[in-house]
Amino acid sequence: MQQVRVRFAPSPTGPLHIGGVRTALYNYLFAKKNNGVFILRIEDTDLVRFVEGAEEYIMDSLKWCGIEVDEGINEGGNYGPYRQSDRKHIYRQYADILADKGDAYYAFDTTEELEALRKNAEKEGRTFIYNSSIRERLRNSLSMPESQWKMLIEKGEPYVIRYKMPVNEDIHFEDLIRGHIVVNTGTLDDKVLFKADGMPTYHLAHLVDDHLMEISHVIRGEEWLPSLPLHFILYRSFGWKAPLFAHLPLLLKPDGKGKLSKRDGDKMGFPVFPLYWPYGETAKGYREEGYYPEAFINMLALLGWNPGTEQEIFSMDELINEFSIERVHKSGSRFDPEKAKWFNHSWLRKRSNNQLALEFRDYLRAQGHHHDIGDLETIVGMVKERVNFVRDIWSETDFFFRAPESYDQEVIRKRWLPETPEQMLELESVLEGIEKFSSENSEQVVKQWISENKYNTGAVLNAFRLLIVGASRGPHLFDIISWIGREETVRRIEKGISVIASQVK
RNA sequence: GGUCCAUUCGUCUAGUGGUUAGGACGUCAGGUUUUCAUCCUGGUAACAGGGGUUCGAUUCCCCUAUGGACUACCA
């Protein structure tokens, strides 16, 4: 049995989009599931669109996601180099092989000439296709005598090598996800395999590399489906065994129509990229927004695939275990930012208090607060169920670290009764009398005091909470006061009474 | 325009020639709680439309509609 070898082959033309990350992820899962090899190949044959920093970004993104590369630029391997610009010397000979056996030809048409032909065709309501219908009338090695085109080449005239598409033939092929597909070559054009700048196009380069690298399965985006017949027929021309193909459905915009794009993220306030992109037009990343890689990966994995069970939370190991290419969907998935948050919430609450406290401590440090891990563990334990991100812990617990600056007017209106100030003063002395200021003790003593005086529990405790928190929110009140301590509690009671008194007047 | 691909609640999806078409996110309501949130319970909501095939179709076939991709010397 042939070893499973798959590759993720992005172009370094900018930051890696989450659709690209998902493609990488599915390749990785498939490889690991089948004890195979996951290869990272950089496809930088387009000199014009190359973007500095993109290659690093791709590798950093995969690393953050926990997608480990087996063979690649940094990892090495027996099939290198793994960057197409470093493999430049390889491709020309393969284009020549096809030309020599008559499956490809040299074409001298300039970009301007072709542009004009396209415009012309469009004007007449036709589509210009460079194929058998017209190739004999254009400037190429099929339409001119051998001596002439050889002379042009010798003179240094720029030219490309095009594939000579058969005239009328049904190409049958299989896709692991989509099944059987038939396309007639009459609708296909004579694709350029080798460019005038001395670089191969995608079609030639990826195919040669996949063959040389002994790729067993090509798992890539649906946008490649239309060129699959070309690739099949190229394998045939070379006399090579084609790998198996699987074309992944697209990721769609959360609302409206179309493919997810960078602008959607900007517009709707969620990232479209795994990491912050610092160059040129900057872009937000999931990492910086506070997402855990586990949650990010979990979410992406389930966008276009699921194992058929009702389980939704998967670790990478579980994904590897459950993944199968046959269960990948055919149709595109709309990305849902709300559910993304829920995944992070689910992963966050799985963390231990200690882990979370460490993460929260880092966050607090950045805000200039310094606290013991033990103290923070108590706090995160109180609120971890209710937050989506570590940074939310701060907005849920800020009153632990500082007395309220203001008091919710709505709560004052509802809960601050004429007798309240006096009750609060009374409460203060009750608290002063508690021996051990723990949550349980103070709760017991306070509740006893309330019932002995026949006060209204809701009224008293809501007013108390208002003084401590400044609003009607937060965890168990006695947990809060025991954490901030008796002194601070008393201080807040006194301050609150006087501030509110001045407002109520 | 042409070629190819797709179509189950708002979204992600399960599922079958006969099911009360299931789950999750969201949303709504109730309960718990001293508050907010969590949590629990319940509700809401879908087989794009039309023809076939069949005793029966959401499921198989065809057509239409809609959506998408591709249609570069970009990947």
Coordinates of C-alpha atoms (C1' of nucleotides) in Angstrom, one line a residue:
Chain A
M1 CA 0.0 0.0 0.0
Q2 CA 1.3 3.4 -1.0
Q3 CA 2.1 5.8 1.8
V4 CA -0.2 8.7 2.3
R5 CA 1.6 11.9 1.4
V6 CA -0.4 15.2 1.3
R7 CA 0.7 18.7 0.9
F8 CA -0.6 22.2 1.8
A9 CA 0.7 24.5 -1.0
P10 CA -0.2 28.1 -0.4
S11 CA 1.1 31.1 -2.3
P12 CA 2.9 33.8 -0.3
T13 CA 0.7 36.6 -1.7
G14 CA -0.5 37.9 1.6
P15 CA -1.8 36.6 5.0
L16 CA -3.2 33.2 5.1
H17 CA -7.0 33.3 5.1
I18 CA -9.1 31.1 7.4
G19 CA -10.2 29.2 4.3
G20 CA -6.6 28.4 3.7
V21 CA -6.1 27.3 7.3
R22 CA -9.0 24.9 7.0
T23 CA -7.5 23.4 3.8
A24 CA -4.2 23.0 5.7
L25 CA -6.1 21.5 8.7
Y26 CA -8.0 18.9 6.6
N27 CA -4.8 17.9 4.9
Y28 CA -3.1 17.5 8.2
L29 CA -6.0 15.6 9.7
F30 CA -6.1 13.3 6.7
A31 CA -2.3 12.7 6.9
K32 CA -2.2 12.0 10.6
K33 CA -5.3 9.8 10.5
N34 CA -3.6 7.6 7.8
N35 CA -0.1 7.6 9.3
G36 CA 0.9 9.8 6.5
V37 CA 3.2 12.7 5.9
F38 CA 2.1 16.4 5.8
I39 CA 4.1 18.5 3.5
L40 CA 4.3 22.3 3.3
R41 CA 5.2 23.5 -0.1
I42 CA 5.5 27.2 -1.0
E43 CA 4.1 28.0 -4.4
D44 CA 5.8 31.3 -5.3
T45 CA 5.9 31.1 -9.1
D46 CA 4.2 34.4 -9.4
L47 CA 7.0 36.9 -9.1
V48 CA 4.6 39.9 -9.3
R49 CA 2.3 39.0 -6.5
F50 CA 4.9 37.8 -4.1
V51 CA 4.5 39.5 -0.7
E52 CA 7.4 39.9 1.8
G53 CA 6.6 38.3 5.1
A54 CA 3.8 36.0 3.9
E55 CA 5.9 32.9 4.0
E56 CA 6.7 33.5 7.6
Y57 CA 3.1 34.3 8.4
I58 CA 2.0 31.0 6.9
M59 CA 4.4 29.0 9.0
D60 CA 3.6 30.9 12.1
S61 CA -0.1 30.4 11.6
L62 CA 0.2 26.7 11.2
K63 CA 2.4 26.5 14.2
W64 CA -0.1 28.5 16.3
C65 CA -2.9 26.2 15.2
G66 CA -0.9 23.1 16.2
I67 CA -0.6 21.9 12.7
E68 CA 2.9 20.3 12.5
V69 CA 4.7 20.1 9.3
D70 CA 6.6 16.9 8.5
E71 CA 8.4 18.1 5.4
G72 CA 9.0 21.6 4.4
I73 CA 11.4 24.5 4.1
N74 CA 12.4 24.5 7.8
E75 CA 11.8 20.8 8.4
G76 CA 13.7 19.5 5.4
G77 CA 12.9 16.1 3.8
N78 CA 13.9 13.9 1.0
Y79 CA 11.9 15.6 -1.7
G80 CA 13.1 19.1 -1.5
P81 CA 13.5 21.9 -2.1
Y82 CA 10.1 22.8 -0.9
R83 CA 9.9 26.3 -2.3
Q84 CA 9.0 26.4 -6.0
S85 CA 11.3 29.3 -6.7
D86 CA 14.1 27.1 -5.5
R87 CA 12.9 24.4 -7.9
K88 CA 12.9 26.7 -10.9
H89 CA 15.4 24.6 -12.8
I90 CA 13.2 21.6 -12.7
Y91 CA 10.1 22.7 -14.6
R92 CA 11.3 23.7 -18.1
Q93 CA 12.4 20.2 -19.0
Y94 CA 8.9 18.9 -18.3
A95 CA 7.3 21.5 -20.5
D96 CA 9.7 20.5 -23.2
I97 CA 8.8 16.9 -22.8
L98 CA 5.2 17.7 -23.7
A99 CA 6.3 20.0 -26.5
D100 CA 8.5 17.3 -28.0
K101 CA 5.8 14.8 -28.0
G102 CA 3.4 17.2 -29.6
D103 CA 1.1 17.8 -26.6
A104 CA 2.3 21.3 -26.1
Y105 CA 3.5 24.2 -28.4
Y106 CA 5.3 27.5 -28.3
A107 CA 3.1 30.6 -28.6
F108 CA 4.3 34.1 -29.3
D109 CA 1.2 36.1 -28.9
T110 CA 1.7 39.2 -26.8
T111 CA -0.5 40.1 -23.9
E112 CA -1.8 43.1 -25.8
E113 CA -2.7 41.0 -28.8
L114 CA -4.7 38.5 -26.7
E115 CA -6.3 41.4 -24.8
A116 CA -7.5 42.8 -28.0
L117 CA -8.9 39.5 -29.2
R118 CA -10.8 39.1 -25.9
K119 CA -12.2 42.6 -26.1
N120 CA -13.3 42.0 -29.6
A121 CA -15.0 38.7 -28.8
E122 CA -16.8 40.3 -25.9
K123 CA -18.1 43.0 -28.1
E124 CA -19.6 40.4 -30.3
G125 CA -21.0 38.5 -27.4
R126 CA -18.6 35.6 -27.7
T127 CA -16.0 34.3 -25.3
F128 CA -12.5 34.2 -26.6
I129 CA -11.0 30.7 -25.9
Y130 CA -7.4 30.0 -27.0
N131 CA -8.0 26.5 -28.3
S132 CA -8.4 24.4 -31.4
S133 CA -11.0 26.8 -32.9
I134 CA -8.5 29.5 -33.3
R135 CA -5.0 28.3 -32.5
E136 CA -4.1 27.8 -36.1
R137 CA -4.7 31.4 -36.8
L138 CA -2.5 32.8 -34.0
R139 CA 1.2 33.3 -33.7
N140 CA 2.5 29.9 -32.5
S141 CA 4.5 26.9 -33.5
L142 CA 1.5 25.2 -34.9
S143 CA 0.6 27.9 -37.3
M144 CA 4.0 28.7 -38.6
P145 CA 6.8 26.7 -40.2
E146 CA 9.3 25.2 -37.9
S147 CA 12.1 27.3 -39.3
Q148 CA 10.2 30.4 -38.5
W149 CA 9.3 29.8 -34.9
K150 CA 12.7 28.3 -34.2
M151 CA 14.2 31.6 -35.5
L152 CA 11.9 33.6 -33.3
I153 CA 13.1 31.7 -30.3
E154 CA 16.7 32.2 -31.3
K155 CA 16.1 35.9 -31.7
G156 CA 14.9 36.0 -28.1
E157 CA 11.3 36.7 -28.9
P158 CA 9.2 36.2 -25.7
Y159 CA 7.1 33.1 -25.8
V160 CA 5.0 30.8 -23.6
I161 CA 4.4 27.1 -23.8
R162 CA 0.8 26.1 -24.1
Y163 CA -0.9 22.8 -23.6
K164 CA -2.5 21.5 -26.8
M165 CA -6.0 20.5 -25.6
P166 CA -7.5 17.7 -27.6
V167 CA -10.4 18.7 -29.8
N168 CA -13.4 16.8 -28.7
E169 CA -13.0 14.3 -25.9
D170 CA -14.9 13.6 -22.8
I171 CA -12.6 13.5 -19.8
H172 CA -13.9 11.4 -17.0
F173 CA -12.5 11.7 -13.5
E174 CA -13.3 11.1 -9.9
D175 CA -13.3 13.4 -6.9
L176 CA -13.3 11.9 -3.4
I177 CA -15.9 14.4 -2.3
R178 CA -17.9 15.1 -5.4
G179 CA -17.8 11.8 -7.2
H180 CA -17.8 11.3 -10.9
I181 CA -17.4 14.3 -13.2
V182 CA -17.3 14.5 -17.0
V183 CA -16.0 17.5 -19.0
N184 CA -15.6 17.8 -22.7
T185 CA -12.3 19.2 -23.8
G186 CA -14.1 21.5 -26.3
T187 CA -14.9 23.9 -23.5
L188 CA -11.3 24.0 -22.2
D189 CA -8.5 26.2 -23.5
D190 CA -4.9 25.8 -24.3
K191 CA -3.6 26.7 -20.8
V192 CA -0.2 28.3 -20.5
L193 CA 2.2 25.9 -18.8
F194 CA 5.3 27.9 -18.9
K195 CA 5.5 31.7 -18.8
A196 CA 7.6 34.1 -20.7
D197 CA 9.4 35.1 -17.5
G198 CA 10.9 31.6 -17.3
M199 CA 8.6 30.4 -14.5
P200 CA 6.1 27.7 -14.8
T201 CA 2.4 28.4 -14.1
Y202 CA 0.5 26.7 -11.3
H203 CA -0.8 24.0 -13.6
L204 CA 2.6 22.7 -14.5
A205 CA 4.5 23.4 -11.3
H206 CA 2.1 21.9 -8.9
L207 CA 1.7 18.8 -11.0
V208 CA 5.4 18.2 -11.5
D209 CA 6.0 18.7 -7.8
D210 CA 3.1 16.5 -6.7
H211 CA 4.5 13.8 -8.9
L212 CA 8.1 14.2 -7.8
M213 CA 7.1 14.5 -4.2
E214 CA 5.0 11.4 -4.5
I215 CA 1.9 13.1 -3.3
S216 CA -0.9 10.5 -2.9
H217 CA -3.9 12.8 -2.3
V218 CA -4.5 16.3 -3.4
I219 CA -6.8 18.0 -1.0
R220 CA -7.5 21.6 -2.1
G221 CA -10.2 24.3 -2.4
E222 CA -13.1 24.0 -4.7
E223 CA -11.8 26.8 -6.9
W224 CA -9.5 24.3 -8.5
L225 CA -12.3 22.0 -9.6
P226 CA -12.7 23.6 -13.0
S227 CA -9.1 23.0 -13.8
L228 CA -9.1 19.4 -12.7
P229 CA -9.8 18.0 -16.2
L230 CA -6.7 19.8 -17.4
H231 CA -4.7 18.3 -14.6
F232 CA -6.0 14.8 -15.3
I233 CA -5.2 15.1 -19.0
L234 CA -1.7 16.4 -18.1
Y235 CA -1.0 13.4 -16.0
R236 CA -2.1 11.3 -18.9
S237 CA 0.3 13.2 -21.3
F238 CA 3.2 12.6 -18.9
G239 CA 2.2 9.0 -18.5
W240 CA 2.1 9.5 -14.7
K241 CA -0.2 8.0 -12.2
A242 CA -2.5 10.7 -11.0
P243 CA -3.0 11.2 -7.2
L244 CA -6.5 11.0 -5.7
F245 CA -8.3 14.4 -5.6
A246 CA -10.6 15.9 -3.0
H247 CA -12.0 19.4 -3.6
L248 CA -13.1 21.2 -0.4
P249 CA -16.2 23.4 -0.3
L250 CA -15.8 27.1 0.1
L251 CA -16.2 29.3 3.2
L252 CA -18.9 31.8 2.7
K253 CA -19.7 35.2 4.1
P254 CA -21.8 35.3 7.3
D255 CA -24.4 37.3 5.6
G256 CA -25.3 38.0 2.0
K257 CA -23.6 36.2 -0.8
G258 CA -20.2 35.0 -1.8
K259 CA -16.9 33.9 -0.7
L260 CA -15.6 35.1 2.6
S261 CA -13.2 38.0 2.1
K262 CA -11.0 40.2 4.2
R263 CA -13.4 43.1 4.0
D264 CA -16.2 41.1 5.6
G265 CA -14.2 40.7 8.7
D266 CA -13.4 44.4 8.9
K267 CA -17.0 45.2 8.3
M268 CA -18.5 42.8 10.7
G269 CA -15.9 42.9 13.4
F270 CA -14.5 39.5 13.4
P271 CA -11.1 38.3 12.1
V272 CA -10.6 36.5 8.8
F273 CA -7.0 35.6 9.6
P274 CA -5.5 33.5 12.3
L275 CA -2.8 36.0 13.3
Y276 CA -2.4 39.7 13.2
W277 CA -1.0 40.8 9.8
P278 CA 1.4 43.7 10.4
Y279 CA 2.3 44.7 6.8
G280 CA 0.7 47.2 4.5
E281 CA -3.0 47.0 5.0
T282 CA -3.1 45.4 8.5
A283 CA -5.6 42.8 9.5
K284 CA -6.9 41.4 12.8
G285 CA -6.1 37.9 13.9
Y286 CA -7.9 35.3 16.0
R287 CA -4.9 35.0 18.3
E288 CA -4.9 38.6 19.1
E289 CA -8.7 38.7 19.6
G290 CA -8.3 36.2 22.4
Y291 CA -9.2 33.0 20.7
Y292 CA -7.5 29.8 21.8
P293 CA -6.0 27.8 19.0
E294 CA -8.0 24.8 20.2
A295 CA -11.2 26.7 19.7
F296 CA -10.2 28.1 16.4
I297 CA -9.3 24.7 15.0
N298 CA -12.4 23.1 16.5
M299 CA -14.6 25.7 14.8
L300 CA -12.8 25.4 11.4
A301 CA -12.9 21.6 11.4
L302 CA -16.7 21.6 11.8
L303 CA -17.2 24.1 9.0
G304 CA -17.7 21.6 6.2
W305 CA -17.2 18.4 8.0
N306 CA -18.6 16.5 11.0
P307 CA -18.3 12.9 12.2
G308 CA -22.0 12.2 12.2
T309 CA -22.3 12.1 16.0
E310 CA -23.6 14.9 18.2
Q311 CA -20.2 15.7 19.6
E312 CA -19.1 19.3 18.9
I313 CA -16.1 19.9 21.0
F314 CA -13.0 18.1 19.6
S315 CA -9.3 18.3 20.5
M316 CA -6.8 17.9 17.7
D317 CA -6.3 14.3 18.6
E318 CA -10.0 13.6 18.6
L319 CA -10.3 15.3 15.2
I320 CA -7.4 13.2 13.8
N321 CA -9.1 10.1 15.1
E322 CA -12.6 10.9 13.7
F323 CA -11.7 12.6 10.4
S324 CA -12.6 11.1 7.1
I325 CA -12.5 12.8 3.8
E326 CA -15.7 11.1 2.7
R327 CA -17.7 13.0 5.3
V328 CA -16.6 16.4 4.0
H329 CA -19.6 18.2 2.6
K330 CA -20.1 19.2 -0.9
S331 CA -21.7 22.6 -0.3
G332 CA -20.1 25.8 1.1
S333 CA -20.4 26.8 4.7
R334 CA -21.4 30.2 5.9
F335 CA -19.1 31.4 8.7
D336 CA -20.9 32.2 12.0
P337 CA -19.0 34.6 14.3
E338 CA -21.4 33.9 17.2
K339 CA -20.7 30.2 17.1
A340 CA -17.0 30.9 17.0
K341 CA -17.3 32.7 20.3
W342 CA -19.2 29.8 21.7
F343 CA -16.4 27.4 20.8
N344 CA -14.0 29.7 22.7
H345 CA -16.3 29.7 25.6
S346 CA -16.4 26.0 25.7
W347 CA -12.7 25.7 25.5
L348 CA -12.2 28.3 28.1
R349 CA -14.4 26.6 30.7
K350 CA -12.4 23.4 30.2
R351 CA -9.3 25.1 31.5
S352 CA -8.3 24.6 35.1
N353 CA -8.5 27.6 37.4
N354 CA -4.8 27.6 37.7
Q355 CA -4.2 27.7 33.9
L356 CA -6.8 30.5 33.5
A357 CA -5.4 32.4 36.4
L358 CA -2.0 32.4 34.8
E359 CA -3.5 33.7 31.6
F360 CA -5.5 36.3 33.4
R361 CA -2.5 37.4 35.4
D362 CA -0.7 38.1 32.1
Y363 CA -3.6 40.2 31.0
L364 CA -3.7 42.1 34.3
R365 CA 0.0 42.8 34.2
A366 CA -0.6 44.5 30.9
Q367 CA -3.1 46.7 32.7
G368 CA -0.7 47.4 35.5
H369 CA -2.3 45.2 38.2
H370 CA -0.2 42.6 40.0
H371 CA -1.8 39.8 42.1
D372 CA -1.0 36.5 43.5
I373 CA -2.0 33.5 41.5
G374 CA -3.9 32.0 44.4
D375 CA -6.1 35.1 44.7
L376 CA -6.7 35.1 40.9
E377 CA -7.6 31.4 40.9
T378 CA -10.4 32.2 43.3
I379 CA -11.7 34.9 41.0
V380 CA -11.5 33.0 37.7
G381 CA -13.3 30.1 39.4
M382 CA -16.2 32.4 40.1
V383 CA -16.6 33.7 36.6
K384 CA -15.1 31.2 34.1
E385 CA -18.6 29.9 33.3
R386 CA -19.8 33.3 32.1
V387 CA -17.0 34.6 29.8
N388 CA -15.9 33.9 26.3
F389 CA -12.4 35.3 26.5
V390 CA -9.8 35.9 29.0
R391 CA -10.2 39.6 28.5
D392 CA -13.8 39.3 29.5
I393 CA -12.7 38.1 32.9
W394 CA -11.6 41.7 33.6
S395 CA -14.9 43.3 32.7
E396 CA -16.6 40.7 34.9
T397 CA -14.4 41.2 37.8
D398 CA -13.0 44.7 37.7
F399 CA -14.8 45.5 41.0
F400 CA -12.6 43.0 42.8
F401 CA -9.7 45.2 42.1
R402 CA -11.2 48.7 42.5
A403 CA -14.1 50.3 44.3
P404 CA -17.0 51.4 42.1
E405 CA -16.6 54.9 40.6
S406 CA -20.3 55.3 40.0
Y407 CA -23.5 53.6 41.0
D408 CA -26.1 52.3 38.6
Q409 CA -28.9 54.9 38.6
E410 CA -31.6 52.3 37.8
V411 CA -30.6 50.2 40.8
I412 CA -30.6 53.3 43.1
R413 CA -34.1 54.1 41.9
K414 CA -35.3 50.6 42.6
R415 CA -33.3 49.5 45.6
W416 CA -32.2 52.6 47.5
L417 CA -35.1 53.1 49.9
P418 CA -35.4 55.8 52.6
E419 CA -34.4 53.4 55.3
T420 CA -31.5 51.9 53.3
P421 CA -28.7 54.2 54.5
E422 CA -29.4 53.4 58.1
Q423 CA -29.6 49.7 57.4
M424 CA -26.2 49.8 55.6
L425 CA -24.6 51.5 58.5
E426 CA -26.1 48.8 60.7
L427 CA -24.8 46.2 58.3
E428 CA -21.4 47.8 58.6
S429 CA -21.2 47.2 62.3
V430 CA -22.5 43.7 61.9
L431 CA -19.7 43.0 59.6
E432 CA -17.2 44.5 62.0
G433 CA -18.3 42.0 64.6
I434 CA -17.7 38.9 62.5
E435 CA -14.8 36.9 63.8
K436 CA -13.5 35.2 60.7
F437 CA -14.4 37.2 57.6
S438 CA -15.0 34.3 55.3
S439 CA -17.7 34.0 52.7
E440 CA -19.7 31.4 54.7
N441 CA -19.3 33.2 58.0
S442 CA -20.4 36.6 56.8
E443 CA -23.3 35.2 54.8
Q444 CA -24.6 33.3 57.8
V445 CA -24.2 36.3 60.2
V446 CA -25.7 38.8 57.8
K447 CA -28.7 36.6 57.0
Q448 CA -29.3 36.0 60.6
W449 CA -29.2 39.8 61.3
I450 CA -31.6 40.3 58.4
S451 CA -34.1 37.8 59.7
E452 CA -33.8 39.0 63.3
N453 CA -34.7 42.5 62.2
K454 CA -37.3 41.2 59.8
Y455 CA -35.7 43.2 56.9
N456 CA -36.4 42.3 53.3
T457 CA -33.5 40.1 52.1
G458 CA -33.7 41.2 48.5
A459 CA -33.8 44.9 49.4
V460 CA -30.8 44.7 51.8
L461 CA -28.6 42.5 49.7
N462 CA -29.2 44.4 46.5
A463 CA -28.4 47.7 48.2
F464 CA -25.3 46.0 49.7
R465 CA -24.2 44.8 46.3
L466 CA -24.7 48.3 44.9
L467 CA -22.3 49.6 47.4
I468 CA -19.7 46.9 46.7
V469 CA -20.0 46.5 43.0
G470 CA -21.7 49.6 41.8
A471 CA -24.3 47.7 39.9
S472 CA -26.5 44.8 39.9
R473 CA -24.1 42.2 38.6
G474 CA -21.3 39.8 39.6
P475 CA -20.8 36.6 41.4
H476 CA -22.0 35.6 44.9
L477 CA -21.8 38.8 47.0
F478 CA -20.2 37.2 50.1
D479 CA -17.5 35.6 47.9
I480 CA -16.7 39.1 46.7
I481 CA -16.5 40.7 50.1
S482 CA -14.5 37.9 51.5
W483 CA -12.0 38.3 48.7
I484 CA -11.7 42.1 49.0
G485 CA -11.6 41.9 52.8
R486 CA -13.3 43.5 55.7
E487 CA -11.5 46.8 55.5
E488 CA -12.2 47.4 51.9
T489 CA -15.8 46.3 52.3
V490 CA -16.4 48.8 55.1
R491 CA -14.6 51.5 53.0
R492 CA -16.9 50.8 50.1
I493 CA -20.0 50.9 52.3
E494 CA -19.1 54.3 53.7
K495 CA -18.1 55.8 50.4
G496 CA -21.1 54.5 48.7
I497 CA -23.6 55.8 51.2
S498 CA -22.2 59.3 51.0
V499 CA -21.9 59.4 47.2
I500 CA -25.4 58.0 46.7
A501 CA -26.8 60.4 49.4
S502 CA -25.4 63.3 47.5
Q503 CA -27.0 62.0 44.3
V504 CA -30.4 61.2 45.7
K505 CA -31.0 64.6 47.2
Chain B
rG1 C1' -22.5 34.6 -21.7
rG2 C1' -20.0 29.5 -21.4
rU3 C1' -18.3 25.2 -18.2
rC4 C1' -18.5 22.9 -13.7
rC5 C1' -20.3 22.4 -8.6
rA6 C1' -24.0 22.9 -5.0
rU7 C1' -29.2 23.5 -2.3
rU8 C1' -32.4 20.1 5.2
rC9 C1' -34.6 25.4 10.7
rG10 C1' -31.7 32.5 10.5
rU11 C1' -26.5 29.7 10.8
rC12 C1' -23.5 25.0 11.4
rU13 C1' -25.4 20.3 10.6
rA14 C1' -27.7 14.7 11.5
rG15 C1' -30.7 11.6 8.9
rU16 C1' -33.9 7.9 6.0
rG17 C1' -37.6 5.0 0.0
rG18 C1' -42.3 4.7 5.3
rU19 C1' -38.9 9.2 11.3
rU20 C1' -43.2 13.2 15.8
rA21 C1' -37.2 15.1 10.2
rG22 C1' -32.6 14.8 15.5
rG23 C1' -28.6 18.0 17.7
rA24 C1' -25.7 22.7 18.3
rC25 C1' -25.4 28.2 17.9
rG26 C1' -28.9 32.2 18.0
rU27 C1' -33.6 33.6 19.6
rC28 C1' -38.1 33.5 22.9
rA29 C1' -40.5 31.8 27.6
rG30 C1' -40.5 29.6 32.4
rG31 C1' -37.6 27.8 36.7
rU32 C1' -33.2 28.4 40.0
rU33 C1' -30.4 32.9 42.1
rU34 C1' -30.0 38.6 46.9
rU35 C1' -28.2 40.7 41.2
rC36 C1' -26.2 39.9 36.4
rA37 C1' -24.5 35.8 34.1
rU38 C1' -24.3 30.6 34.3
rC39 C1' -27.3 26.5 34.7
rC40 C1' -32.0 23.6 34.0
rU41 C1' -36.7 22.9 31.4
rG42 C1' -39.6 24.1 27.4
rG43 C1' -40.9 26.7 22.8
rU44 C1' -39.7 28.8 17.9
rA45 C1' -38.0 27.3 13.2
rA46 C1' -36.0 23.5 7.7
rC47 C1' -36.2 19.1 3.5
rA48 C1' -35.9 25.7 -2.9
rG49 C1' -40.1 24.9 -6.7
rG50 C1' -42.3 21.7 -10.5
rG51 C1' -42.6 17.2 -12.9
rG52 C1' -41.7 12.0 -12.9
rU53 C1' -40.3 6.7 -10.8
rU54 C1' -42.8 4.2 -6.7
rC55 C1' -48.0 1.6 -2.8
rG56 C1' -45.2 5.7 -0.7
rA57 C1' -40.3 10.4 -1.7
rU58 C1' -37.0 15.1 2.0
rU59 C1' -34.3 10.6 0.2
rC60 C1' -33.8 8.2 -6.8
rC61 C1' -34.2 10.7 -11.9
rC62 C1' -35.3 15.2 -15.0
rC63 C1' -36.4 20.4 -15.5
rU64 C1' -36.5 25.2 -13.4
rA65 C1' -34.9 28.7 -9.8
rU66 C1' -31.3 30.3 -6.6
rG67 C1' -26.3 30.4 -4.9
rG68 C1' -21.1 29.6 -5.9
rA69 C1' -16.4 28.7 -8.4
rC70 C1' -13.8 29.0 -12.8
rU71 C1' -13.5 31.4 -17.5
rA72 C1' -5.1 35.4 -16.8
rC73 C1' 1.8 34.5 -19.3
rC74 C1' -2.7 34.6 -10.6
rA75 C1' -2.5 30.9 -7.6

